[in-house]
Coordinates of C-alpha atoms and ligand atoms in Angstrom, one line a residue:
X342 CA 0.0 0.0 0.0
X343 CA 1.6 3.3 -0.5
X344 CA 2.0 6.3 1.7
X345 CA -0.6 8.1 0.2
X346 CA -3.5 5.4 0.8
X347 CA -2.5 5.1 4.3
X348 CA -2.4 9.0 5.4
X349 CA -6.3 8.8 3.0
X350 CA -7.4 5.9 4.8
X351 CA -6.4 8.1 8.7
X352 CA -7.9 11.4 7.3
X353 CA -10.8 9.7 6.5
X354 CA -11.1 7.7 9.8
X355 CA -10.3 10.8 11.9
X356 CA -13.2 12.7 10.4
X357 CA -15.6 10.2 10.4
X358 CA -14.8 9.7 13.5
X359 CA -15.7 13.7 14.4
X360 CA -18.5 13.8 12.4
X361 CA -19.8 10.5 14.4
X362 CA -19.0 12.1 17.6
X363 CA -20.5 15.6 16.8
X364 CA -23.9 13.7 15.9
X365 CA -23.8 11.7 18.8
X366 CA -27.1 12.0 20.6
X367 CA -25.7 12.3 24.8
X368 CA -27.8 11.7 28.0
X369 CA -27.7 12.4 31.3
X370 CA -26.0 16.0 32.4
X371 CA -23.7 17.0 29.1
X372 CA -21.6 20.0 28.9
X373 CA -23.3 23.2 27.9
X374 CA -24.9 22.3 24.1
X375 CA -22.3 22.7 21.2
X376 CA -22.6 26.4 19.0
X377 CA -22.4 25.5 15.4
X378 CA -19.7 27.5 13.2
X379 CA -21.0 28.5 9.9
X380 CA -18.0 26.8 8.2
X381 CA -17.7 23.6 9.7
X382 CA -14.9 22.6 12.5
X383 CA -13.0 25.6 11.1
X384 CA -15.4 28.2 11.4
X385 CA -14.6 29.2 15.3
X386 CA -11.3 29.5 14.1
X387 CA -11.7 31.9 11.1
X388 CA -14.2 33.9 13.5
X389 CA -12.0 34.8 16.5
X390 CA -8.7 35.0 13.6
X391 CA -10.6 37.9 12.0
X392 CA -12.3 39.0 14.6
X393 CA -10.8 39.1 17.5
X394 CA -12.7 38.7 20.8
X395 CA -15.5 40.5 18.9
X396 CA -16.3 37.3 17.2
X397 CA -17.3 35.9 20.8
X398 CA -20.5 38.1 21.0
X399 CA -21.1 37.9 17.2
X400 CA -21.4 33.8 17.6
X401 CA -24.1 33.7 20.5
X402 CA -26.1 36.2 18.3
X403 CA -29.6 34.8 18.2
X404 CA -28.9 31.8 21.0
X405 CA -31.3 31.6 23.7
X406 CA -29.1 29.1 25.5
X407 CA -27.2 30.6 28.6
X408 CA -24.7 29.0 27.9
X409 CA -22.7 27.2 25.4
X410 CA -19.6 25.3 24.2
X411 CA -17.3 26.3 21.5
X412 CA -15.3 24.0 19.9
X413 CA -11.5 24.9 18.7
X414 CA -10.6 21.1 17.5
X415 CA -7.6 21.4 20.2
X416 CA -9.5 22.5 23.5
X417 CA -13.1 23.6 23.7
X418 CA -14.2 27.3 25.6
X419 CA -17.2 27.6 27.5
X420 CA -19.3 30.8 26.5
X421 CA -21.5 32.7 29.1
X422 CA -24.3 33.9 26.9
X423 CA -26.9 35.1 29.5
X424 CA -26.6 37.0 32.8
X425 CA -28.2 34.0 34.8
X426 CA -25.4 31.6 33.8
X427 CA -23.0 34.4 35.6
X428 CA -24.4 34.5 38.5
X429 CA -24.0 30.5 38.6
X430 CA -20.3 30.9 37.2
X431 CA -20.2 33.9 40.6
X432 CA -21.9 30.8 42.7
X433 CA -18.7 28.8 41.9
X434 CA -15.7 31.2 42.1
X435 CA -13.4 28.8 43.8
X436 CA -13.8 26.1 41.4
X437 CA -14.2 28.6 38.0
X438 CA -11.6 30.8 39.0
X439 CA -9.3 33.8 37.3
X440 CA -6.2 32.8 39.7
X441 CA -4.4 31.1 36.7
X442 CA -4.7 33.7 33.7
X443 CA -2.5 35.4 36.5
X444 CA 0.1 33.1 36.6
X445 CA -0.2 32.5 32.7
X446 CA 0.4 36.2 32.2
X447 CA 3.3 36.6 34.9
X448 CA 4.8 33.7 32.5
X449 CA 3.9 34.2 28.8
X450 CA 3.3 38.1 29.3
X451 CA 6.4 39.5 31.2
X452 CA 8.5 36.7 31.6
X453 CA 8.8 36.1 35.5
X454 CA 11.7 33.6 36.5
X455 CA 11.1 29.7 37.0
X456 CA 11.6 30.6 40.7
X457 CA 9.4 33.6 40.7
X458 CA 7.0 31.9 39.0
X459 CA 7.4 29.7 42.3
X460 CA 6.5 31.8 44.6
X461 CA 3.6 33.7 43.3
X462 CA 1.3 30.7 41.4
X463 CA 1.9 29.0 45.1
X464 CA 0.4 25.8 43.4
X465 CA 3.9 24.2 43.5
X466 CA 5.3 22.8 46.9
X467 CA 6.7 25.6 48.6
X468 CA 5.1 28.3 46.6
X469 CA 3.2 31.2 48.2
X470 CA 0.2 32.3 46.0
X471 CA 1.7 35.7 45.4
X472 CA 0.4 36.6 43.1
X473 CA -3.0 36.4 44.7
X474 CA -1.8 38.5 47.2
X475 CA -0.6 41.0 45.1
X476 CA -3.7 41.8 43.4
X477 CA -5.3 41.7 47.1
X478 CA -2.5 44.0 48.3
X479 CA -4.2 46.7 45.7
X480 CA -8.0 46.7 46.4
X481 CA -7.5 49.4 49.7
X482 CA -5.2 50.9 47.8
X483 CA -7.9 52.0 45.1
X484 CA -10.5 52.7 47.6
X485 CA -9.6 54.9 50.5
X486 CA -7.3 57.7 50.9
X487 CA -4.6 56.0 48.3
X488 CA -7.4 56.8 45.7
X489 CA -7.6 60.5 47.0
X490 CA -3.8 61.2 46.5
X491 CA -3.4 59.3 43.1
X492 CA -6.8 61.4 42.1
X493 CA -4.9 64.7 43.3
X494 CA -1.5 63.3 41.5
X495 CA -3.3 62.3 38.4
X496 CA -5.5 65.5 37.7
X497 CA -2.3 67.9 38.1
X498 CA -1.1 65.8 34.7
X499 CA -4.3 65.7 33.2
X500 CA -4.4 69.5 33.1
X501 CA -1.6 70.3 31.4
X502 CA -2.6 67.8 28.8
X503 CA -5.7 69.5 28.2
X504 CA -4.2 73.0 28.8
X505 CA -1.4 71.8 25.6
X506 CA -4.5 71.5 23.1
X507 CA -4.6 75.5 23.3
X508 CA -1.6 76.3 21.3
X509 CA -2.2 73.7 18.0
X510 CA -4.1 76.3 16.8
X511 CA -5.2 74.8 13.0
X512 CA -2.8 72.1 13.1
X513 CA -4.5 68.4 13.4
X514 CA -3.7 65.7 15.5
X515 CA -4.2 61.9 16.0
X516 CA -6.6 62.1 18.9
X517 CA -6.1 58.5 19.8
X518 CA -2.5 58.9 20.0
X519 CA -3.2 62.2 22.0
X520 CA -5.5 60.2 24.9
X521 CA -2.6 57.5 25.0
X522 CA -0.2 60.3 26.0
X523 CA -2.8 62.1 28.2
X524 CA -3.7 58.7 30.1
X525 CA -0.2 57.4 30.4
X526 CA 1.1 60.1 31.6
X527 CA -1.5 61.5 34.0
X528 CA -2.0 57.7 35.6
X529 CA 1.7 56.2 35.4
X530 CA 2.9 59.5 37.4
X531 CA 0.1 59.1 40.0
X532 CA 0.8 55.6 40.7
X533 CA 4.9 55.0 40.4
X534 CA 5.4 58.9 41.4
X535 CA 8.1 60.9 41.0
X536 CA 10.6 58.7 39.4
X537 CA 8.2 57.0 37.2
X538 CA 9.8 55.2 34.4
X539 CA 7.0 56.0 32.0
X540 CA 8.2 59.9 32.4
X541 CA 10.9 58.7 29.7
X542 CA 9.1 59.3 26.2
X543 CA 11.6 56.1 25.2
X544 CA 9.9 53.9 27.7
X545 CA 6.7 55.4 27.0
X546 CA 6.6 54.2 23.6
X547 CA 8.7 50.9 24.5
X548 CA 5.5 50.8 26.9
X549 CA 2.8 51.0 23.8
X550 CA 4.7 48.9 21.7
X551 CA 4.4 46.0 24.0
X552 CA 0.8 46.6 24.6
X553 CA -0.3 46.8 21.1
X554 CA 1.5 43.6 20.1
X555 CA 0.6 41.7 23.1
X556 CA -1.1 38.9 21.2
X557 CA 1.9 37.3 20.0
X558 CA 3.9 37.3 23.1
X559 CA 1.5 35.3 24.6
X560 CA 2.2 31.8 22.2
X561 CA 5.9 31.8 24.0
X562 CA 7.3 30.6 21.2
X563 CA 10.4 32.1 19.9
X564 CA 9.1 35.3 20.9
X565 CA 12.7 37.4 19.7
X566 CA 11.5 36.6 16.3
X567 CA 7.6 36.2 16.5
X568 CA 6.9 38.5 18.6
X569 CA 9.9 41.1 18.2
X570 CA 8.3 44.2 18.7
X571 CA 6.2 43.5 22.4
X572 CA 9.4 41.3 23.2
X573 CA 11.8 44.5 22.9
X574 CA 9.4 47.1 24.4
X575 CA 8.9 44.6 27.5
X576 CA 12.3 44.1 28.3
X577 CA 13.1 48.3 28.0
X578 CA 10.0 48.5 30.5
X579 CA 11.1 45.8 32.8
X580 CA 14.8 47.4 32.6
X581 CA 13.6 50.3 33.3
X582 CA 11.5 49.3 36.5
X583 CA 14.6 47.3 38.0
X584 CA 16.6 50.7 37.8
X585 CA 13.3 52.9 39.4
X586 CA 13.4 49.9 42.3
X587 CA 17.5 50.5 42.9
X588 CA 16.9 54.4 43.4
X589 CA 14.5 53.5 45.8
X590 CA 11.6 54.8 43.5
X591 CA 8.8 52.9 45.4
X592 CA 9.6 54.8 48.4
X593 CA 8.0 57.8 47.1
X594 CA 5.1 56.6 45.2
X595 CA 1.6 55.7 45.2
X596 CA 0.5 53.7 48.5
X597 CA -0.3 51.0 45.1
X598 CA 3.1 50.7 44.3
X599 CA 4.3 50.8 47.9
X600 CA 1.6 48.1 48.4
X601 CA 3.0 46.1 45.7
X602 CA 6.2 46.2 46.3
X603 CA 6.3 45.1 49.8
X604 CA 4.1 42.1 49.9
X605 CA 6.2 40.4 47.1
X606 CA 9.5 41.6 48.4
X607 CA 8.9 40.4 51.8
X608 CA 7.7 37.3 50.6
X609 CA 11.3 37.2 48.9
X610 CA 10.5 37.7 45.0
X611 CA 13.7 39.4 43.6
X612 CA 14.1 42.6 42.4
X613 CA 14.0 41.8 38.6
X614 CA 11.0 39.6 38.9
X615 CA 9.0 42.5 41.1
X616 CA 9.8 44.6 37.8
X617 CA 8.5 42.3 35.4
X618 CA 4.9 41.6 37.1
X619 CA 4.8 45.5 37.5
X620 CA 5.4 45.9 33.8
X621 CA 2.4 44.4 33.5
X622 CA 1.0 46.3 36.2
X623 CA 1.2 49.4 33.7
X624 CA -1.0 47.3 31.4
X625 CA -4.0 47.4 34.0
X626 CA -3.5 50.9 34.6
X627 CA -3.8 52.2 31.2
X628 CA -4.6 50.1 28.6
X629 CA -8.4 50.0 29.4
X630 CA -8.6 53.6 30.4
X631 CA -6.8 55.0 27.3
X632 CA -9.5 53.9 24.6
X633 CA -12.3 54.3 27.2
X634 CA -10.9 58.2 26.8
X635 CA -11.4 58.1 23.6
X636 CA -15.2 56.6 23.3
X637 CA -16.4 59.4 25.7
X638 CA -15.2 61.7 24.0
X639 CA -16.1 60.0 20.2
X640 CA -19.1 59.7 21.5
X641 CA -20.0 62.9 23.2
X642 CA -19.0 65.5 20.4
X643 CA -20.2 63.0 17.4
X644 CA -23.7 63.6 19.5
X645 CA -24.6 67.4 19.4
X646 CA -27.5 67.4 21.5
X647 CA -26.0 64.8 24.3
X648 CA -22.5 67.5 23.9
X649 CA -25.1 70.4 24.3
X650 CA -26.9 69.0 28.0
X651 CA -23.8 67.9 29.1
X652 CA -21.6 71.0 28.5
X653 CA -24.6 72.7 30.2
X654 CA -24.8 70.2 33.2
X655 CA -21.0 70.6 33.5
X656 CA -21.2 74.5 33.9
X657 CA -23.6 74.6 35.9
X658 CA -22.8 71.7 39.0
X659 CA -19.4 71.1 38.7
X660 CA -17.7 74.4 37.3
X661 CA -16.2 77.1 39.8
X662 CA -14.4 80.2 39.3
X663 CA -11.9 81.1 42.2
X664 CA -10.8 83.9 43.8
X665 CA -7.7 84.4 40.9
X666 CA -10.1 83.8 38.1
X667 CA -9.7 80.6 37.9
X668 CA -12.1 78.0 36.8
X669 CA -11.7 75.0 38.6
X670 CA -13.8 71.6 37.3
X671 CA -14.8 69.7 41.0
X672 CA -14.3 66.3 40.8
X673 CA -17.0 65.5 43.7
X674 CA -19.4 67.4 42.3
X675 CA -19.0 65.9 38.6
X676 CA -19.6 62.9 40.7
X677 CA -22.7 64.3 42.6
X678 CA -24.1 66.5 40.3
X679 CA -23.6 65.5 36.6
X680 CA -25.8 62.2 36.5
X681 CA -26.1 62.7 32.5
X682 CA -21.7 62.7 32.8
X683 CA -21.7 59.8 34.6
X684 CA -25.0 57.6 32.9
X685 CA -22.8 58.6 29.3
X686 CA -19.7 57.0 30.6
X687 CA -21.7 53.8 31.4
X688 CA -23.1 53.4 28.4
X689 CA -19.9 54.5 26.2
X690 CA -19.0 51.2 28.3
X691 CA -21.5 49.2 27.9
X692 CA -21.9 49.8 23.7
X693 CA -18.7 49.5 23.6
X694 CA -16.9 46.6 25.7
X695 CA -15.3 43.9 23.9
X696 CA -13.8 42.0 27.0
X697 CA -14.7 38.8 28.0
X698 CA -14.1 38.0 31.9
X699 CA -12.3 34.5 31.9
X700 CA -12.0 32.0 34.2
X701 CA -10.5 28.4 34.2
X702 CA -12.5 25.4 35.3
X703 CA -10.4 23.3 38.0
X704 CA -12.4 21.0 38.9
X705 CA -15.4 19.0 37.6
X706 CA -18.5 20.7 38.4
X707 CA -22.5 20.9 37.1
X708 CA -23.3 24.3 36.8
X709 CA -27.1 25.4 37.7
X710 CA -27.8 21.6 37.9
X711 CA -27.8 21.3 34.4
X712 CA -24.6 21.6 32.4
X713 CA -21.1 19.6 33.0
X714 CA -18.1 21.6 33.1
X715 CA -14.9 19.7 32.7
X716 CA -11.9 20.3 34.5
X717 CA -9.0 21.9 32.8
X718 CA -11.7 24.1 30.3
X719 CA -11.7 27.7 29.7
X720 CA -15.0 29.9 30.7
X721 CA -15.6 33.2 29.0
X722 CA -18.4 35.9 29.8
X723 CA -18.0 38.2 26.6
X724 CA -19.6 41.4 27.1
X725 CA -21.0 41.7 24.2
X726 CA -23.2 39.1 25.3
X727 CA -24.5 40.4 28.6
X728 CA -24.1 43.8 28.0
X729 CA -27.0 43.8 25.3
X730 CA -29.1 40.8 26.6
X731 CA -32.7 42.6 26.2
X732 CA -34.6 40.9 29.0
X733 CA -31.9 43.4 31.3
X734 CA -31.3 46.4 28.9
X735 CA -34.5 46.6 27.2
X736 CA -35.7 45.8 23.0
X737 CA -33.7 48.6 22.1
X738 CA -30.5 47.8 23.8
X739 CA -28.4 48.0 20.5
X740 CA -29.1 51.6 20.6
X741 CA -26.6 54.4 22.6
X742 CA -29.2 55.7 25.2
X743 CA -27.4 57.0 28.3
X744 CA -31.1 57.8 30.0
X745 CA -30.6 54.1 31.0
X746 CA -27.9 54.4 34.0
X747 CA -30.4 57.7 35.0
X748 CA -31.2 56.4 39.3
X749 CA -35.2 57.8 38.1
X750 CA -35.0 55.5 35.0
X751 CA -33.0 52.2 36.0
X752 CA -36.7 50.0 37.0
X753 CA -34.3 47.5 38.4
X754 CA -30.7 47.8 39.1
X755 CA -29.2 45.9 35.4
X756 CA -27.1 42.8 36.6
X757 CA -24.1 41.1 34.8
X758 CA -22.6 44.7 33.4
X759 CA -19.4 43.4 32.1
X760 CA -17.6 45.8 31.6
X761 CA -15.8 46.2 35.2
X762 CA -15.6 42.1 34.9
X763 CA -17.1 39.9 37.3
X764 CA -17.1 39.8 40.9
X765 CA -14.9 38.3 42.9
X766 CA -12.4 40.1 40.4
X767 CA -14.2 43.3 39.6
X768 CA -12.1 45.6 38.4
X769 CA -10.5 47.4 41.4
X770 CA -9.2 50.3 39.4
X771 CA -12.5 51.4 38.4
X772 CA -13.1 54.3 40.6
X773 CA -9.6 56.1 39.7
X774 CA -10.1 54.8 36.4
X775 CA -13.8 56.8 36.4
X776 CA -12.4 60.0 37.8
X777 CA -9.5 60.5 34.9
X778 CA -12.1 59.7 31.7
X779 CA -15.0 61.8 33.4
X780 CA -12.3 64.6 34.4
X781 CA -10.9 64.2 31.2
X782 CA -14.2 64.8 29.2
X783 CA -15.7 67.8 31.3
X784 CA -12.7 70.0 30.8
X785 CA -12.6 69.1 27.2
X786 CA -16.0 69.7 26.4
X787 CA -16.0 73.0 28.1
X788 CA -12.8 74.1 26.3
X789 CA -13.0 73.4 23.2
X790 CA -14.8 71.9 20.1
X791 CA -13.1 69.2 18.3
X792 CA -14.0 68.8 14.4
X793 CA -12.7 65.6 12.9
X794 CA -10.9 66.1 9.9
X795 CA -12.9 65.3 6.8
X796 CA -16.3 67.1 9.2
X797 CA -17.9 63.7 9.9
X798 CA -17.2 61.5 12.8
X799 CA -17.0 57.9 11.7
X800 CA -16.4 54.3 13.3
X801 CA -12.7 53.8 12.4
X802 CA -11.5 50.1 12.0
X803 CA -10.3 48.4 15.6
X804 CA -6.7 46.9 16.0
X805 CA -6.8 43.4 16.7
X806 CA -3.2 42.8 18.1
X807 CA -3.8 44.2 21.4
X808 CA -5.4 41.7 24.5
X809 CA -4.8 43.5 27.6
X810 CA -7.5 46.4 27.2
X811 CA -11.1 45.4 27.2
X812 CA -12.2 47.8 24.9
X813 CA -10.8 48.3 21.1
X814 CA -9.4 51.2 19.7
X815 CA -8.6 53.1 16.1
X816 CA -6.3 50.8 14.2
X817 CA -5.1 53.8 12.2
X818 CA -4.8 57.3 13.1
X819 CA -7.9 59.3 13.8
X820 CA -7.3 62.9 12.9
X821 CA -9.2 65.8 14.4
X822 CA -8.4 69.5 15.0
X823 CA -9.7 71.6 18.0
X824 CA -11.0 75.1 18.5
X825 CA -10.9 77.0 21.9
X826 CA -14.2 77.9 22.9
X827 CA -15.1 81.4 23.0
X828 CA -17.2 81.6 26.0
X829 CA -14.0 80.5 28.1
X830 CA -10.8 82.3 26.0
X831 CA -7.6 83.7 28.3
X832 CA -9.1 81.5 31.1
X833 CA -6.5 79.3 33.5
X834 CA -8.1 75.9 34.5
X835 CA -7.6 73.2 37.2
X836 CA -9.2 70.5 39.0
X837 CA -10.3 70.1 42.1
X838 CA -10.5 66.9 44.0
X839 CA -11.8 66.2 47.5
X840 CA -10.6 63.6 50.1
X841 CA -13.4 60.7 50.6
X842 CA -15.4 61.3 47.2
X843 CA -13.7 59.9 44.7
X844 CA -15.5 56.4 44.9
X845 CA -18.3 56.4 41.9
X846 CA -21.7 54.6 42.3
X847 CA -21.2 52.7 39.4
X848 CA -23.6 49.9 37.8
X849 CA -21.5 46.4 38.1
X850 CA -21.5 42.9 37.3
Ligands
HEM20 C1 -12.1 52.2 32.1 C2 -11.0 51.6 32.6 C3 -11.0 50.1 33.0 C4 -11.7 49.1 32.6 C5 -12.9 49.1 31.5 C6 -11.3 47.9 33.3 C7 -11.8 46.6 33.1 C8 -11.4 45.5 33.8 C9 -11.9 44.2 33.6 C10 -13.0 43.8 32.5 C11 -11.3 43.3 34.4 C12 -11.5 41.8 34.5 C13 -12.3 41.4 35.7 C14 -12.8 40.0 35.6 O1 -12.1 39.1 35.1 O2 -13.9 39.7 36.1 C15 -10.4 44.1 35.2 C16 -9.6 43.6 36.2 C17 -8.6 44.4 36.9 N1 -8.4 45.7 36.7 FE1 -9.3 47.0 35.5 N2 -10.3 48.3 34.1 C18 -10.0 49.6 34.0 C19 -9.1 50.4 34.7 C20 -8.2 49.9 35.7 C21 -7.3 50.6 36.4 C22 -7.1 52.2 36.2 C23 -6.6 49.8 37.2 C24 -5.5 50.1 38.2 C25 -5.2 51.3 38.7 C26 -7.2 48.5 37.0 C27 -6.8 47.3 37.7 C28 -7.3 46.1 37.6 C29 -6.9 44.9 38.3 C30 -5.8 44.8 39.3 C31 -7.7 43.8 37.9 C32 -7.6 42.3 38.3 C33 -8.7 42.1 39.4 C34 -8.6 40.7 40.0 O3 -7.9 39.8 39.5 O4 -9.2 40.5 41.1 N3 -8.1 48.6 36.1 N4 -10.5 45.5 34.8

């Protein structure tokens, strides 16, 4: 017989086989029922290749199931697909847990050492669960008065940003790239202080470079060549943390970097492995809030009417003029006082998430006594999904319609938002994360107009490379010019920011 028969004869056998055990009717308590690819065992494939995590939300589309299985020939994904199933995946959180996307990413994503790696998966015999601790070590950092001094620290950056804008007179700019630079620099500077490595335009970029290309870092496999670019702009970030950590940089930072610092130093991680995880510390802190920037304010000024009430709501609860003339935009009373602000921001989230919250399955378990979840399987809770499910948001949840995080028009308080992931491991950065983008858009709205070149705002195309942020952003650069307002010309701006309000009641999952 030759070769050729024989490898037929297996290719024939093996999809037999698949097609036998696809059909296969099952009894008893089966894992969550399979979602059909348009395109045969392949389809799933294509779909998240092209699309990205996108495609997640796209498959589900028109599934009444809660929740589903996806197969990817080599491992098969559970999808959430309905707000009930997360509260049963919430039910479960120490058997469907996020604990080991941590470790993967202190691996794949920054490259801790073997022993470092050790200490903080603290699965291994004489490890410590570190990295647990870590992220544990951050939450009263985000909450109390740590969030009122990175708040004051961060809004000092934020208007000088804005205040820049004034002199560009005609010339246009990539507004994207603008709210990168903005974001970075206001948040990096509030949490790593006054020797913040990200000050360094040449770790900046290094920064974005490894954030942008994250996706092929995280296959591990010769990542010099595969993954050149993220692989280079890590290792000048991580470089660049080991030198802020020898001059004693964490001394004089943000109680969050402090707080980081000490719990994995004491529990002995080295030096050069404290810098990698915090290299992907910087990832949390901006990658999500620099294209969430850029939706508020996409979607306020391409909205004249919605730019028109807020402006107006702006002026009149939150704006001050002080005793040298100056107009001062009150962070507690945007809070307060600006519902419409603060229902916009939800929804630019909501329309706009693409993350899904995952978790990994470690055990054998039946989820809402009706589906099988095997050990060892990935969960996923796209937003997408939740986000628009209509028995929460209403028929017309496709539609942008802030009026539905208005207290007077929320019937019932929405469950399984996504955006902020999932509790247990809702996003603890959300509050400082709120106070920059809202900050961020009152000043801007009240200073200037922004005209996007070409007079029409459109949806540009989304970058697929990046993983770490949760939302997606411009894949090419989106030009725009700005124009000082009139009503406030030769004014000098700044924020204020009050000790104790700078936690937002936010809708979460
Ligand atoms: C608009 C901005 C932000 C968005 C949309 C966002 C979104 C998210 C999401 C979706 C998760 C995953 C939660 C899950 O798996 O259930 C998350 C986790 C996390 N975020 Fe954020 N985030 C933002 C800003 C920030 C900031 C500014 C920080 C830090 C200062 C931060 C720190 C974290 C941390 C530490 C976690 C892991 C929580 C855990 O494992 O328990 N985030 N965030």
């Amino acid at each position: 017989m030759e070769l050729k028969h024989i490898v037929f004869g297996l290719a024939f056998a093996f999809v037999s086989y698949i097609v036998v055990e696809w059909q296969r009717p099952k009894e008893g308590i089966q894992e969550p029922p399979a979602l059909r690819a348009k395109i045969p065992f392949i389809g799933h494939i294509i779909g998240i290749a092209t699309r990205g995590l996108r495609y997640f939300g796209k498959a589900c589309e028109g599934s009444d199931e809660p929740i589903v299985t996806i197969d990817f020939l080599v491992s098969k994904v559970y999808l959430v697909n309905k707000s009930s199933a997360v509260k049963d995946v919430q039910r479960n959180s120490k058997v469907i847990t996020f604990d080991p996307f941590l470790d993967s990413a202190a691996e794949r994503m920054v490259g801790v050492s073997a022993q470092g790696l050790k200490l903080l998966t603290g699965k291994e015999k004489g490890g410590g669960d570190l990295n647990r601790k870590v992220v544990k070590a951050m939450h009263p950092t985000l909450l109390g008065p740590g969030l009122d001094v990175a708040n004051r620290n961060m809004i000092n950056n934020l208007v000088k940003s804005v205040d820049e804008l004034a002199s560009l007179g005609n010339k246009s700019f990539d507004i994207y790239a603008w709210c990168k630079h903005a974001i970075a620099v206001a948040s990096t500077d509030a949490v790593w202080g006054e020797k913040n490595p990200l000050k360094d335009p040449e770790i900046e970029a290094a920064f974005w470079d490894f954030d942008s290309h994250l996706r092929l870092l995280l296959f591990n496999v010769f990542p010099t060549i595969i993954a050149r670019k993220a692989y280079r702009g890590r290792e000048k970030v991580a470089a660049a943390f080991v030198k802020y950590y020898n001059e004693g940089g964490q001394h004089v930072a943000s109680e969050l970097a402090q707080a980081r610092w000490k719990v994995q130093h004491e529990s002995g991680a080295t030096t050069e492995d404290i810098a990698r995880l915090e290299t992907a510390t910087v990832l949390g802190v901006v990658s999500n809030t620099t294209p969430s920037s850029f939706w508020m304010l996409f979607d306020i000024y391409s909205r004249p009417a919605l730019l028109t009430q807020l402006r107006d709501e702006v002026r009149e609860h939150a704006l001050k003029k002080n005793d040298n003339g100056e107009m001062i935009i009150d962070l507690a009373a945007m809070r307060d006082d600006c519902p419409n602000l603060l229902a916009t921001f939800q929804e630019v989230l909501r329309t706009h998430s693409n993350g899904a919250p995952t978790r990994f399955v470690t055990e054998d378990i039946v989820l809402g006594d009706k589906h099988l979840l095997k050990k060892g399987r990935i969960l996923m809770m796209p937003g997408m999904n939740m986000n628009y499910e209509p028995s929460i948001w209403g028929d017309d949840s496709q539609n942008f319609d802030p009026t539905r995080f208005k207290k007077e028009t929320l019937k019932q308080r929405p469950t399984s938002f996504m955006s902020f992931g999932a509790s247990p491991n809702l996003c603890p950065g959300r509050h400082f994360a709120s106070g920059e983008i809202l900050g961020l858009a009152a000043m801007m709205i009240l200073r200037y107009d922004i005209t996007p070149i070409g007079g029409k705002w459109y949806l540009p195309k989304f970058w697929q490379g990046a993983i770490a942020a949760s939302m997606p952003f411009p894949a090419e650069a989106y030009n725009v010019t700005v124009t000082p307002r009139e009503e406030f010309a030769n004014t000098t701006w700044a924020y204020k920011s009050t000790d104790g309000k700078g936690k937002f009641p936010l809708i979460t999952g």
